[in-house]
mmCIF file of C-alpha atoms and ligand atoms in Angstrom:
data_model
loop_
_atom_site.group_PDB
_atom_site.id
_atom_site.type_symbol
_atom_site.label_atom_id
_atom_site.label_comp_id
_atom_site.label_asym_id
_atom_site.label_seq_id
_atom_site.Cartn_x
_atom_site.Cartn_y
_atom_site.Cartn_z
ATOM 1 C CA MET A 1 -93.400 -18.526 -90.982
ATOM 2 C CA LYS A 2 -94.917 -17.193 -94.209
ATOM 3 C CA ILE A 3 -94.739 -13.845 -95.977
ATOM 4 C CA THR A 4 -98.185 -12.236 -95.991
ATOM 5 C CA GLU A 5 -97.686 -8.703 -97.330
ATOM 6 C CA VAL A 6 -95.173 -6.660 -99.305
ATOM 7 C CA GLU A 7 -95.392 -2.884 -98.944
ATOM 8 C CA THR A 8 -93.521 -0.289 -101.036
ATOM 9 C CA ILE A 9 -93.541 3.349 -99.913
ATOM 10 C CA PRO A 10 -91.900 6.045 -102.086
ATOM 11 C CA TYR A 11 -90.407 8.954 -100.177
ATOM 12 C CA ARG A 12 -88.446 12.106 -100.890
ATOM 13 C CA ILE A 13 -85.880 13.882 -98.699
ATOM 14 C CA PRO A 14 -83.879 16.910 -99.931
ATOM 15 C CA MET A 15 -80.102 16.765 -99.930
ATOM 16 C CA ARG A 16 -78.416 19.220 -97.586
ATOM 17 C CA LYS A 17 -75.693 19.416 -100.216
ATOM 18 C CA PRO A 18 -76.242 18.053 -103.756
ATOM 19 C CA LEU A 19 -73.836 15.309 -104.858
ATOM 20 C CA ARG A 20 -72.427 15.709 -108.379
ATOM 21 C CA PHE A 21 -70.428 13.153 -110.338
ATOM 22 C CA ALA A 22 -69.676 12.321 -113.970
ATOM 23 C CA SER A 23 -72.831 10.283 -114.628
ATOM 24 C CA GLY A 24 -75.361 12.441 -112.762
ATOM 25 C CA GLU A 25 -76.267 14.607 -109.792
ATOM 26 C CA VAL A 26 -78.528 14.097 -106.813
ATOM 27 C CA HIS A 27 -80.546 16.949 -105.286
ATOM 28 C CA HIS A 28 -83.206 14.854 -103.577
ATOM 29 C CA ILE A 29 -83.209 11.365 -102.196
ATOM 30 C CA GLU A 30 -86.127 9.662 -103.940
ATOM 31 C CA HIS A 31 -86.161 6.120 -102.621
ATOM 32 C CA VAL A 32 -88.617 3.338 -101.860
ATOM 33 C CA LEU A 33 -88.997 1.941 -98.367
ATOM 34 C CA LEU A 34 -89.729 -1.784 -98.569
ATOM 35 C CA ARG A 35 -91.517 -3.619 -95.757
ATOM 36 C CA ILE A 36 -92.208 -7.352 -95.869
ATOM 37 C CA ARG A 37 -94.647 -8.675 -93.248
ATOM 38 C CA THR A 38 -95.122 -12.251 -92.037
ATOM 39 C CA ASP A 39 -97.818 -14.259 -90.280
ATOM 40 C CA ALA A 40 -95.516 -14.286 -87.228
ATOM 41 C CA GLY A 41 -96.019 -10.523 -86.911
ATOM 42 C CA LEU A 42 -92.451 -9.694 -88.024
ATOM 43 C CA VAL A 43 -91.637 -6.823 -90.414
ATOM 44 C CA GLY A 44 -88.477 -6.968 -92.547
ATOM 45 C CA CYS A 45 -87.326 -3.655 -93.917
ATOM 46 C CA ALA A 46 -84.929 -2.285 -96.563
ATOM 47 C CA ASP A 47 -84.220 0.952 -98.397
ATOM 48 C CA ILE A 48 -84.299 0.828 -102.205
ATOM 49 C CA PRO A 49 -82.410 3.595 -104.071
ATOM 50 C CA PRO A 50 -83.409 3.713 -107.763
ATOM 51 C CA ARG A 51 -80.551 5.182 -109.821
ATOM 52 C CA PRO A 52 -81.762 5.815 -113.398
ATOM 53 C CA TYR A 53 -78.294 6.908 -114.589
ATOM 54 C CA THR A 54 -76.742 3.724 -113.198
ATOM 55 C CA TYR A 55 -79.246 0.856 -113.491
ATOM 56 C CA GLY A 56 -82.180 2.431 -115.343
ATOM 57 C CA GLU A 57 -84.549 2.017 -112.380
ATOM 58 C CA THR A 58 -87.000 4.662 -111.093
ATOM 59 C CA ILE A 59 -89.329 4.861 -108.096
ATOM 60 C CA ASP A 60 -92.167 3.778 -110.405
ATOM 61 C CA SER A 61 -90.251 0.853 -111.906
ATOM 62 C CA VAL A 62 -89.278 -0.397 -108.427
ATOM 63 C CA ILE A 63 -92.858 -0.183 -107.135
ATOM 64 C CA GLY A 64 -94.190 -1.685 -110.377
ATOM 65 C CA VAL A 65 -91.897 -4.701 -110.553
ATOM 66 C CA ILE A 66 -92.298 -5.480 -106.862
ATOM 67 C CA GLY A 67 -96.082 -5.065 -106.923
ATOM 68 C CA ARG A 68 -96.721 -6.948 -110.156
ATOM 69 C CA ILE A 69 -94.041 -9.631 -110.200
ATOM 70 C CA PHE A 70 -92.006 -10.038 -107.007
ATOM 71 C CA ALA A 71 -94.717 -9.646 -104.337
ATOM 72 C CA PRO A 72 -96.963 -12.383 -105.802
ATOM 73 C CA ALA A 73 -93.925 -14.704 -105.826
ATOM 74 C CA LEU A 74 -92.997 -13.819 -102.235
ATOM 75 C CA ILE A 75 -96.406 -14.110 -100.606
ATOM 76 C CA GLY A 76 -96.854 -17.514 -98.984
ATOM 77 C CA THR A 77 -93.094 -18.224 -99.012
ATOM 78 C CA ASP A 78 -91.063 -18.886 -95.844
ATOM 79 C CA PRO A 79 -88.294 -16.211 -95.606
ATOM 80 C CA LEU A 80 -85.860 -18.945 -94.564
ATOM 81 C CA ASP A 81 -86.170 -20.451 -98.040
ATOM 82 C CA ARG A 82 -83.851 -17.842 -99.528
ATOM 83 C CA ALA A 83 -82.715 -19.951 -102.471
ATOM 84 C CA ARG A 84 -86.330 -20.460 -103.507
ATOM 85 C CA ILE A 85 -86.922 -16.704 -103.280
ATOM 86 C CA HIS A 86 -83.828 -15.980 -105.383
ATOM 87 C CA ALA A 87 -84.852 -18.484 -108.024
ATOM 88 C CA ALA A 88 -88.181 -16.637 -108.310
ATOM 89 C CA LEU A 89 -86.524 -13.181 -108.480
ATOM 90 C CA GLY A 90 -84.000 -14.461 -111.024
ATOM 91 C CA ARG A 91 -86.730 -15.106 -113.572
ATOM 92 C CA THR A 92 -86.901 -11.334 -114.111
ATOM 93 C CA VAL A 93 -83.843 -9.658 -115.622
ATOM 94 C CA GLY A 94 -82.401 -6.379 -114.304
ATOM 95 C CA ASN A 95 -84.205 -4.469 -111.506
ATOM 96 C CA GLN A 96 -81.057 -4.690 -109.451
ATOM 97 C CA THR A 97 -81.901 -2.484 -106.463
ATOM 98 C CA ALA A 98 -85.458 -3.880 -106.211
ATOM 99 C CA LYS A 99 -83.934 -7.374 -105.907
ATOM 100 C CA GLY A 100 -81.201 -6.163 -103.516
ATOM 101 C CA GLY A 101 -83.811 -4.592 -101.217
ATOM 102 C CA ILE A 102 -85.935 -7.751 -101.130
ATOM 103 C CA ASP A 103 -82.904 -9.823 -100.138
ATOM 104 C CA ILE A 104 -82.025 -7.410 -97.301
ATOM 105 C CA ALA A 105 -85.619 -7.320 -96.004
ATOM 106 C CA VAL A 106 -85.769 -11.134 -96.102
ATOM 107 C CA TRP A 107 -82.522 -11.360 -94.113
ATOM 108 C CA ASP A 108 -83.990 -8.828 -91.665
ATOM 109 C CA LEU A 109 -86.908 -11.227 -91.118
ATOM 110 C CA ILE A 110 -84.550 -14.191 -90.690
ATOM 111 C CA GLY A 111 -82.458 -12.312 -88.116
ATOM 112 C CA GLN A 112 -85.538 -11.292 -86.163
ATOM 113 C CA ALA A 113 -86.999 -14.811 -86.318
ATOM 114 C CA LEU A 114 -83.723 -16.281 -84.998
ATOM 115 C CA ASN A 115 -83.325 -13.410 -82.495
ATOM 116 C CA THR A 116 -79.807 -12.748 -83.842
ATOM 117 C CA PRO A 117 -78.149 -9.771 -85.563
ATOM 118 C CA VAL A 118 -77.800 -10.438 -89.312
ATOM 119 C CA HIS A 119 -74.204 -9.224 -89.044
ATOM 120 C CA ARG A 120 -73.488 -12.315 -86.924
ATOM 121 C CA LEU A 121 -75.575 -14.689 -89.044
ATOM 122 C CA LEU A 122 -73.511 -13.650 -92.066
ATOM 123 C CA GLY A 123 -70.097 -14.034 -90.473
ATOM 124 C CA GLY A 124 -69.595 -11.643 -87.543
ATOM 125 C CA TYR A 125 -65.925 -11.041 -88.405
ATOM 126 C CA CYS A 126 -65.526 -7.616 -86.749
ATOM 127 C CA ASP A 127 -67.806 -5.094 -85.079
ATOM 128 C CA SER A 128 -67.155 -2.022 -87.235
ATOM 129 C CA LEU A 129 -65.676 -0.612 -90.437
ATOM 130 C CA ALA A 130 -63.423 2.371 -91.047
ATOM 131 C CA VAL A 131 -65.151 5.014 -93.177
ATOM 132 C CA THR A 132 -64.279 6.379 -96.601
ATOM 133 C CA HIS A 133 -65.903 9.718 -97.416
ATOM 134 C CA MET A 134 -66.931 10.384 -101.029
ATOM 135 C CA ILE A 135 -66.127 13.869 -102.339
ATOM 136 C CA GLY A 136 -68.386 14.975 -105.209
ATOM 137 C CA PHE A 137 -67.506 17.515 -107.899
ATOM 138 C CA SER A 138 -66.625 20.825 -106.282
ATOM 139 C CA PRO A 139 -63.990 23.541 -106.629
ATOM 140 C CA THR A 140 -60.563 22.474 -105.315
ATOM 141 C CA GLU A 141 -60.633 24.753 -102.272
ATOM 142 C CA ALA A 142 -64.079 23.520 -101.195
ATOM 143 C CA ALA A 143 -63.075 19.868 -101.682
ATOM 144 C CA VAL A 144 -59.933 20.313 -99.571
ATOM 145 C CA GLU A 145 -61.939 22.094 -96.870
ATOM 146 C CA GLU A 146 -64.559 19.300 -96.871
ATOM 147 C CA ALA A 147 -61.911 16.578 -96.531
ATOM 148 C CA GLN A 148 -60.083 18.435 -93.765
ATOM 149 C CA ARG A 149 -63.376 18.825 -91.882
ATOM 150 C CA PHE A 150 -64.025 15.066 -92.113
ATOM 151 C CA VAL A 151 -60.522 14.332 -90.789
ATOM 152 C CA ALA A 152 -60.782 16.843 -87.932
ATOM 153 C CA ASP A 153 -64.425 16.308 -86.891
ATOM 154 C CA LEU A 154 -65.016 12.618 -87.580
ATOM 155 C CA GLY A 155 -61.579 11.007 -87.710
ATOM 156 C CA VAL A 156 -62.110 9.874 -91.319
ATOM 157 C CA ARG A 157 -58.830 8.983 -93.054
ATOM 158 C CA ALA A 158 -59.939 7.725 -96.473
ATOM 159 C CA PHE A 159 -61.489 9.609 -99.383
ATOM 160 C CA LYS A 160 -62.938 8.625 -102.731
ATOM 161 C CA VAL A 161 -62.693 11.555 -105.120
ATOM 162 C CA LYS A 162 -65.209 11.938 -107.922
ATOM 163 C CA VAL A 163 -63.350 12.743 -111.132
ATOM 164 C CA GLY A 164 -64.076 12.511 -114.858
ATOM 165 C CA ARG A 165 -64.244 16.238 -115.640
ATOM 166 C CA ARG A 166 -62.777 17.865 -118.722
ATOM 167 C CA PRO A 167 -60.071 18.917 -119.175
ATOM 168 C CA VAL A 168 -58.337 16.170 -117.191
ATOM 169 C CA SER A 169 -56.038 18.820 -115.697
ATOM 170 C CA LEU A 170 -58.953 20.037 -113.507
ATOM 171 C CA ASP A 171 -58.945 16.750 -111.643
ATOM 172 C CA VAL A 172 -55.138 16.466 -111.625
ATOM 173 C CA GLU A 173 -55.077 19.791 -109.783
ATOM 174 C CA LEU A 174 -57.797 18.630 -107.379
ATOM 175 C CA VAL A 175 -56.151 15.365 -106.293
ATOM 176 C CA THR A 176 -52.706 16.995 -106.109
ATOM 177 C CA ALA A 177 -54.135 19.599 -103.703
ATOM 178 C CA LEU A 178 -55.909 16.919 -101.652
ATOM 179 C CA ARG A 179 -52.699 14.904 -101.259
ATOM 180 C CA GLU A 180 -50.718 18.037 -100.380
ATOM 181 C CA HIS A 181 -53.176 19.211 -97.723
ATOM 182 C CA LEU A 182 -54.139 15.820 -96.257
ATOM 183 C CA GLY A 183 -50.633 14.338 -96.061
ATOM 184 C CA ASP A 184 -49.314 10.896 -96.948
ATOM 185 C CA ASP A 185 -51.248 8.828 -94.379
ATOM 186 C CA VAL A 186 -54.668 9.363 -95.887
ATOM 187 C CA LEU A 187 -56.061 6.765 -98.337
ATOM 188 C CA LEU A 188 -57.087 8.409 -101.624
ATOM 189 C CA TYR A 189 -58.747 6.834 -104.655
ATOM 190 C CA LEU A 190 -60.692 7.939 -107.711
ATOM 191 C CA ASP A 191 -64.080 7.271 -109.295
ATOM 192 C CA ALA A 192 -64.759 8.687 -112.788
ATOM 193 C CA ASN A 193 -68.213 7.069 -113.238
ATOM 194 C CA ARG A 194 -67.307 6.346 -116.906
ATOM 195 C CA GLY A 195 -66.770 10.052 -117.596
ATOM 196 C CA TRP A 196 -63.504 9.725 -119.488
ATOM 197 C CA THR A 197 -62.232 7.856 -122.493
ATOM 198 C CA ALA A 198 -59.566 5.208 -121.915
ATOM 199 C CA THR A 199 -57.003 7.676 -123.262
ATOM 200 C CA GLU A 200 -58.033 10.437 -120.856
ATOM 201 C CA ALA A 201 -58.029 7.982 -117.951
ATOM 202 C CA ALA A 202 -54.477 6.919 -118.904
ATOM 203 C CA GLN A 203 -53.472 10.615 -118.950
ATOM 204 C CA MET A 204 -54.874 10.965 -115.429
ATOM 205 C CA LEU A 205 -52.876 7.970 -114.201
ATOM 206 C CA ALA A 206 -49.668 9.308 -115.734
ATOM 207 C CA ALA A 207 -50.193 12.831 -114.396
ATOM 208 C CA THR A 208 -50.885 11.638 -110.838
ATOM 209 C CA GLU A 209 -48.069 9.106 -110.570
ATOM 210 C CA GLY A 210 -46.361 9.580 -107.230
ATOM 211 C CA LEU A 211 -49.528 10.753 -105.420
ATOM 212 C CA ASP A 212 -50.149 7.241 -104.060
ATOM 213 C CA LEU A 213 -53.678 6.980 -105.428
ATOM 214 C CA ARG A 214 -54.748 3.472 -104.461
ATOM 215 C CA PHE A 215 -57.653 2.567 -106.782
ATOM 216 C CA PHE A 216 -59.360 3.924 -109.905
ATOM 217 C CA GLU A 217 -63.068 3.118 -110.210
ATOM 218 C CA GLU A 218 -64.957 3.071 -113.527
ATOM 219 C CA PRO A 219 -62.435 5.276 -115.372
ATOM 220 C CA ASN A 220 -64.267 4.859 -118.674
ATOM 221 C CA GLU A 221 -67.143 2.936 -120.256
ATOM 222 C CA ALA A 222 -66.484 -0.770 -119.669
ATOM 223 C CA ALA A 223 -68.512 -1.628 -122.795
ATOM 224 C CA GLU A 224 -65.733 0.015 -124.851
ATOM 225 C CA VAL A 225 -63.878 -3.227 -124.363
ATOM 226 C CA LEU A 226 -60.566 -2.741 -126.113
ATOM 227 C CA GLY A 227 -59.897 0.687 -124.617
ATOM 228 C CA ARG A 228 -60.851 -0.614 -121.208
ATOM 229 C CA ARG A 229 -58.659 -3.728 -121.469
ATOM 230 C CA ARG A 230 -55.706 -1.661 -122.614
ATOM 231 C CA LEU A 231 -56.159 0.619 -119.607
ATOM 232 C CA VAL A 232 -56.560 -2.218 -117.081
ATOM 233 C CA ALA A 233 -53.496 -4.032 -118.445
ATOM 234 C CA ALA A 234 -51.321 -0.898 -118.280
ATOM 235 C CA SER A 235 -52.597 0.559 -114.995
ATOM 236 C CA PRO A 236 -50.192 0.439 -112.047
ATOM 237 C CA ILE A 237 -53.178 0.459 -109.649
ATOM 238 C CA PRO A 238 -56.317 -1.717 -109.518
ATOM 239 C CA ILE A 239 -59.170 -0.637 -111.808
ATOM 240 C CA VAL A 240 -62.369 -1.111 -109.809
ATOM 241 C CA ALA A 241 -65.619 -2.189 -111.474
ATOM 242 C CA ASP A 242 -68.707 -0.619 -109.903
ATOM 243 C CA GLU A 243 -71.726 0.021 -112.145
ATOM 244 C CA SER A 244 -70.263 -2.224 -114.878
ATOM 245 C CA THR A 245 -70.720 -5.191 -112.501
ATOM 246 C CA PRO A 246 -74.238 -4.864 -111.068
ATOM 247 C CA ASP A 247 -74.464 -8.624 -110.385
ATOM 248 C CA LEU A 248 -72.337 -11.757 -109.961
ATOM 249 C CA GLY A 249 -72.427 -12.729 -113.630
ATOM 250 C CA ALA A 250 -71.268 -9.296 -114.755
ATOM 251 C CA ALA A 251 -68.500 -9.334 -112.129
ATOM 252 C CA ALA A 252 -67.248 -12.696 -113.420
ATOM 253 C CA ARG A 253 -67.414 -11.522 -117.041
ATOM 254 C CA GLU A 254 -65.617 -8.219 -116.477
ATOM 255 C CA ILE A 255 -62.849 -9.782 -114.401
ATOM 256 C CA HIS A 256 -62.272 -12.716 -116.755
ATOM 257 C CA THR A 257 -62.238 -10.555 -119.867
ATOM 258 C CA GLY A 258 -59.802 -8.020 -118.400
ATOM 259 C CA GLY A 259 -62.325 -5.204 -117.881
ATOM 260 C CA ALA A 260 -61.419 -4.687 -114.228
ATOM 261 C CA SER A 261 -58.967 -5.833 -111.564
ATOM 262 C CA ALA A 262 -60.929 -5.091 -108.353
ATOM 263 C CA LEU A 263 -64.617 -4.980 -107.379
ATOM 264 C CA SER A 264 -66.955 -2.609 -105.583
ATOM 265 C CA ILE A 265 -69.681 -4.387 -103.629
ATOM 266 C CA LYS A 266 -72.903 -2.486 -102.982
ATOM 267 C CA THR A 267 -75.524 -4.202 -100.841
ATOM 268 C CA ALA A 268 -78.158 -1.900 -102.387
ATOM 269 C CA ARG A 269 -77.835 -3.836 -105.648
ATOM 270 C CA THR A 270 -76.725 -7.333 -104.624
ATOM 271 C CA GLY A 271 -78.299 -7.553 -101.158
ATOM 272 C CA PHE A 272 -76.442 -9.837 -98.752
ATOM 273 C CA THR A 273 -76.856 -13.143 -100.590
ATOM 274 C CA GLU A 274 -75.414 -12.144 -103.967
ATOM 275 C CA SER A 275 -72.851 -9.815 -102.347
ATOM 276 C CA GLN A 276 -71.499 -12.854 -100.515
ATOM 277 C CA LYS A 277 -71.058 -14.667 -103.828
ATOM 278 C CA VAL A 278 -69.270 -11.672 -105.375
ATOM 279 C CA LEU A 279 -67.052 -11.485 -102.292
ATOM 280 C CA ALA A 280 -66.119 -15.176 -102.467
ATOM 281 C CA PHE A 281 -65.371 -14.824 -106.181
ATOM 282 C CA ALA A 282 -63.055 -11.861 -105.484
ATOM 283 C CA GLU A 283 -61.380 -13.609 -102.571
ATOM 284 C CA ALA A 284 -60.675 -16.732 -104.587
ATOM 285 C CA LEU A 285 -59.017 -14.682 -107.324
ATOM 286 C CA GLY A 286 -57.058 -12.437 -104.930
ATOM 287 C CA LEU A 287 -58.919 -9.294 -105.940
ATOM 288 C CA ASP A 288 -59.372 -6.282 -103.680
ATOM 289 C CA VAL A 289 -62.937 -5.416 -102.727
ATOM 290 C CA LEU A 290 -64.323 -2.020 -101.717
ATOM 291 C CA MET A 291 -67.644 -1.671 -99.911
ATOM 292 C CA GLY A 292 -69.326 1.014 -102.028
ATOM 293 C CA ASN A 293 -72.124 3.507 -101.467
ATOM 294 C CA GLN A 294 -75.191 3.754 -103.729
ATOM 295 C CA ILE A 295 -75.788 7.261 -102.283
ATOM 296 C CA ASP A 296 -77.317 5.438 -99.377
ATOM 297 C CA THR A 297 -79.408 6.758 -96.530
ATOM 298 C CA GLN A 298 -78.673 5.653 -92.988
ATOM 299 C CA LEU A 299 -80.937 2.646 -93.633
ATOM 300 C CA GLY A 300 -78.821 1.666 -96.636
ATOM 301 C CA SER A 301 -75.542 2.376 -94.844
ATOM 302 C CA ILE A 302 -76.550 0.054 -91.999
ATOM 303 C CA ALA A 303 -76.984 -2.714 -94.577
ATOM 304 C CA THR A 304 -73.487 -1.968 -95.929
ATOM 305 C CA VAL A 305 -71.794 -2.160 -92.523
ATOM 306 C CA THR A 306 -73.849 -5.239 -91.560
ATOM 307 C CA PHE A 307 -72.387 -7.054 -94.560
ATOM 308 C CA GLY A 308 -68.935 -5.466 -94.805
ATOM 309 C CA ALA A 309 -68.012 -6.067 -91.167
ATOM 310 C CA ALA A 310 -69.238 -9.665 -91.350
ATOM 311 C CA PHE A 311 -66.257 -10.907 -93.399
ATOM 312 C CA GLU A 312 -62.486 -10.484 -93.327
ATOM 313 C CA HIS A 313 -62.141 -9.875 -97.061
ATOM 314 C CA SER A 314 -64.746 -7.079 -97.129
ATOM 315 C CA SER A 315 -63.328 -5.281 -94.077
ATOM 316 C CA ARG A 316 -59.746 -4.831 -95.308
ATOM 317 C CA TYR A 317 -60.277 -1.334 -96.665
ATOM 318 C CA PRO A 318 -62.372 1.556 -95.342
ATOM 319 C CA ALA A 319 -65.978 1.406 -96.575
ATOM 320 C CA GLU A 320 -67.992 4.193 -98.209
ATOM 321 C CA LEU A 321 -70.405 4.916 -95.384
ATOM 322 C CA SER A 322 -70.743 8.698 -95.103
ATOM 323 C CA ASN A 323 -73.041 9.842 -97.950
ATOM 324 C CA PHE A 324 -75.968 10.054 -95.527
ATOM 325 C CA LEU A 325 -74.319 13.127 -94.013
ATOM 326 C CA ASP A 326 -75.114 15.038 -97.232
ATOM 327 C CA MET A 327 -78.855 14.389 -96.690
ATOM 328 C CA SER A 328 -81.084 16.741 -94.726
ATOM 329 C CA ASP A 329 -82.855 13.904 -92.861
ATOM 330 C CA ASP A 330 -83.475 10.155 -92.765
ATOM 331 C CA LEU A 331 -86.261 7.721 -91.887
ATOM 332 C CA ILE A 332 -84.271 5.989 -89.178
ATOM 333 C CA ALA A 333 -85.367 6.130 -85.536
ATOM 334 C CA SER A 334 -81.874 6.094 -83.978
ATOM 335 C CA PRO A 335 -79.220 7.931 -86.005
ATOM 336 C CA LEU A 336 -76.122 6.239 -87.339
ATOM 337 C CA GLU A 337 -72.905 7.712 -86.009
ATOM 338 C CA ILE A 338 -69.325 7.920 -87.222
ATOM 339 C CA VAL A 339 -67.104 7.561 -84.158
ATOM 340 C CA ASP A 340 -63.317 7.942 -84.530
ATOM 341 C CA GLY A 341 -63.700 7.370 -88.252
ATOM 342 C CA ARG A 342 -65.668 4.123 -87.828
ATOM 343 C CA VAL A 343 -69.266 2.917 -88.123
ATOM 344 C CA PHE A 344 -70.446 0.006 -85.961
ATOM 345 C CA ALA A 345 -72.742 -2.795 -87.104
ATOM 346 C CA PRO A 346 -76.000 -3.010 -85.118
ATOM 347 C CA THR A 347 -76.112 -5.628 -82.366
ATOM 348 C CA VAL A 348 -79.910 -5.999 -82.230
ATOM 349 C CA PRO A 349 -81.767 -8.897 -83.906
ATOM 350 C CA GLY A 350 -82.248 -8.514 -87.670
ATOM 351 C CA VAL A 351 -80.523 -5.851 -89.739
ATOM 352 C CA GLY A 352 -81.257 -3.289 -87.043
ATOM 353 C CA THR A 353 -83.124 -0.624 -88.999
ATOM 354 C CA ILE A 354 -86.015 0.870 -87.043
ATOM 355 C CA ILE A 355 -88.238 3.371 -88.850
ATOM 356 C CA ASP A 356 -89.388 6.655 -87.339
ATOM 357 C CA GLU A 357 -93.086 6.531 -88.295
ATOM 358 C CA GLU A 358 -93.562 10.301 -87.964
ATOM 359 C CA LYS A 359 -90.719 10.960 -90.382
ATOM 360 C CA LEU A 360 -92.080 8.380 -92.788
ATOM 361 C CA ALA A 361 -95.508 10.066 -92.689
ATOM 362 C CA HIS A 362 -93.822 13.415 -93.359
ATOM 363 C CA TYR A 363 -91.586 12.360 -96.276
ATOM 364 C CA ARG A 364 -93.736 9.755 -98.075
ATOM 365 C CA ILE A 365 -94.975 10.863 -101.487
ATOM 366 C CA ASP A 366 -97.673 8.291 -102.266
HETATM 367 C C1 MUC B 401 -70.427 5.589 -106.979
HETATM 368 O O1 MUC B 401 -69.599 4.887 -106.402
HETATM 369 O O2 MUC B 401 -70.395 5.614 -108.192
HETATM 370 C C2 MUC B 401 -72.794 7.479 -107.931
HETATM 371 C C3 MUC B 401 -73.497 6.858 -108.904
HETATM 372 C C4 MUC B 401 -73.807 5.580 -108.427
HETATM 373 O O3 MUC B 401 -74.436 4.686 -108.994
HETATM 374 O O4 MUC B 401 -73.305 5.410 -107.182
HETATM 375 C C5 MUC B 401 -72.712 6.616 -106.757
HETATM 376 C C6 MUC B 401 -71.389 6.417 -106.165
HETATM 377 MG MG1 MG B 402 -68.612 4.221 -108.300
#
């Protein structure tokens, strides 16, 4: 089997509810749908979410790098030769979500060619993951109402709270109210998207002691190394690296230099192949792993659950799988559902993402 064509389609879908966080805000989903075709008539598919405020990519950079550099390297290659494909992609630095999408689409082809769900090819550990819902910046009352609705309507029992606002007391009040209204059984953790200094992040930890906050993601800028190391060393809870570890090398560097003590894995940026390496690295060192959300559509969330549910170490904690509910629509043909607080991995061959062609025609912007 050989790859014959690589197609990139930019599309735009409005958010039902904008998501705001310390490093940016999202009002529209502006992603690239990637389709890789083969001479066997198979089509591998992935969603690529450029995040300029996180990785510096845009729709145009994704389409440009794939069209000019990656597609010529892929055409004529057998999708089963993944290591060869990765060696070719690795010659270009950066472009994290473009590379992640290619890996997922290639795995989709492999799963279809072998008539097996990719979730099982990867590891098949369990059939589903519990869901964490991400709460963006909003007034305390609205955030509490949103969380209570997710508990009551969808059975969700884990929340990641976006923090990093000034003064720090705004977010102290928010998480105190969430703990009070949601009770002790709900998993709560924080993500400041580098919005605070190390000193402010330490103030937050001290002020919320006793609230059983489980993790603290990107409290400050990891490149401010001494502040970050001081914080990680003193923190009573794991400090999770997300955007500071966009690939395996960065994950190894941050962990070994004391910049973090847990890792977020996002299939949007490390696909399945590199995510598996990050996971093994974390497992060997006894580090907690959270399956993160790159503000993913249903297509992207299916990739997350396909990977996360495939391994024991990535299914220990609830996974961030609910951001698609903030979007007004999706390109997927059969909607993803949260049932009793869980999302199930597809059981069809490949990754299991089937595109609704009418929706694609409606939302594409090329
Ligand atoms: C997250 O976990 O940070 C917001 C920015 C980004 O890159 O991902 C989202 C969620
Ligand atoms: Mg994060």
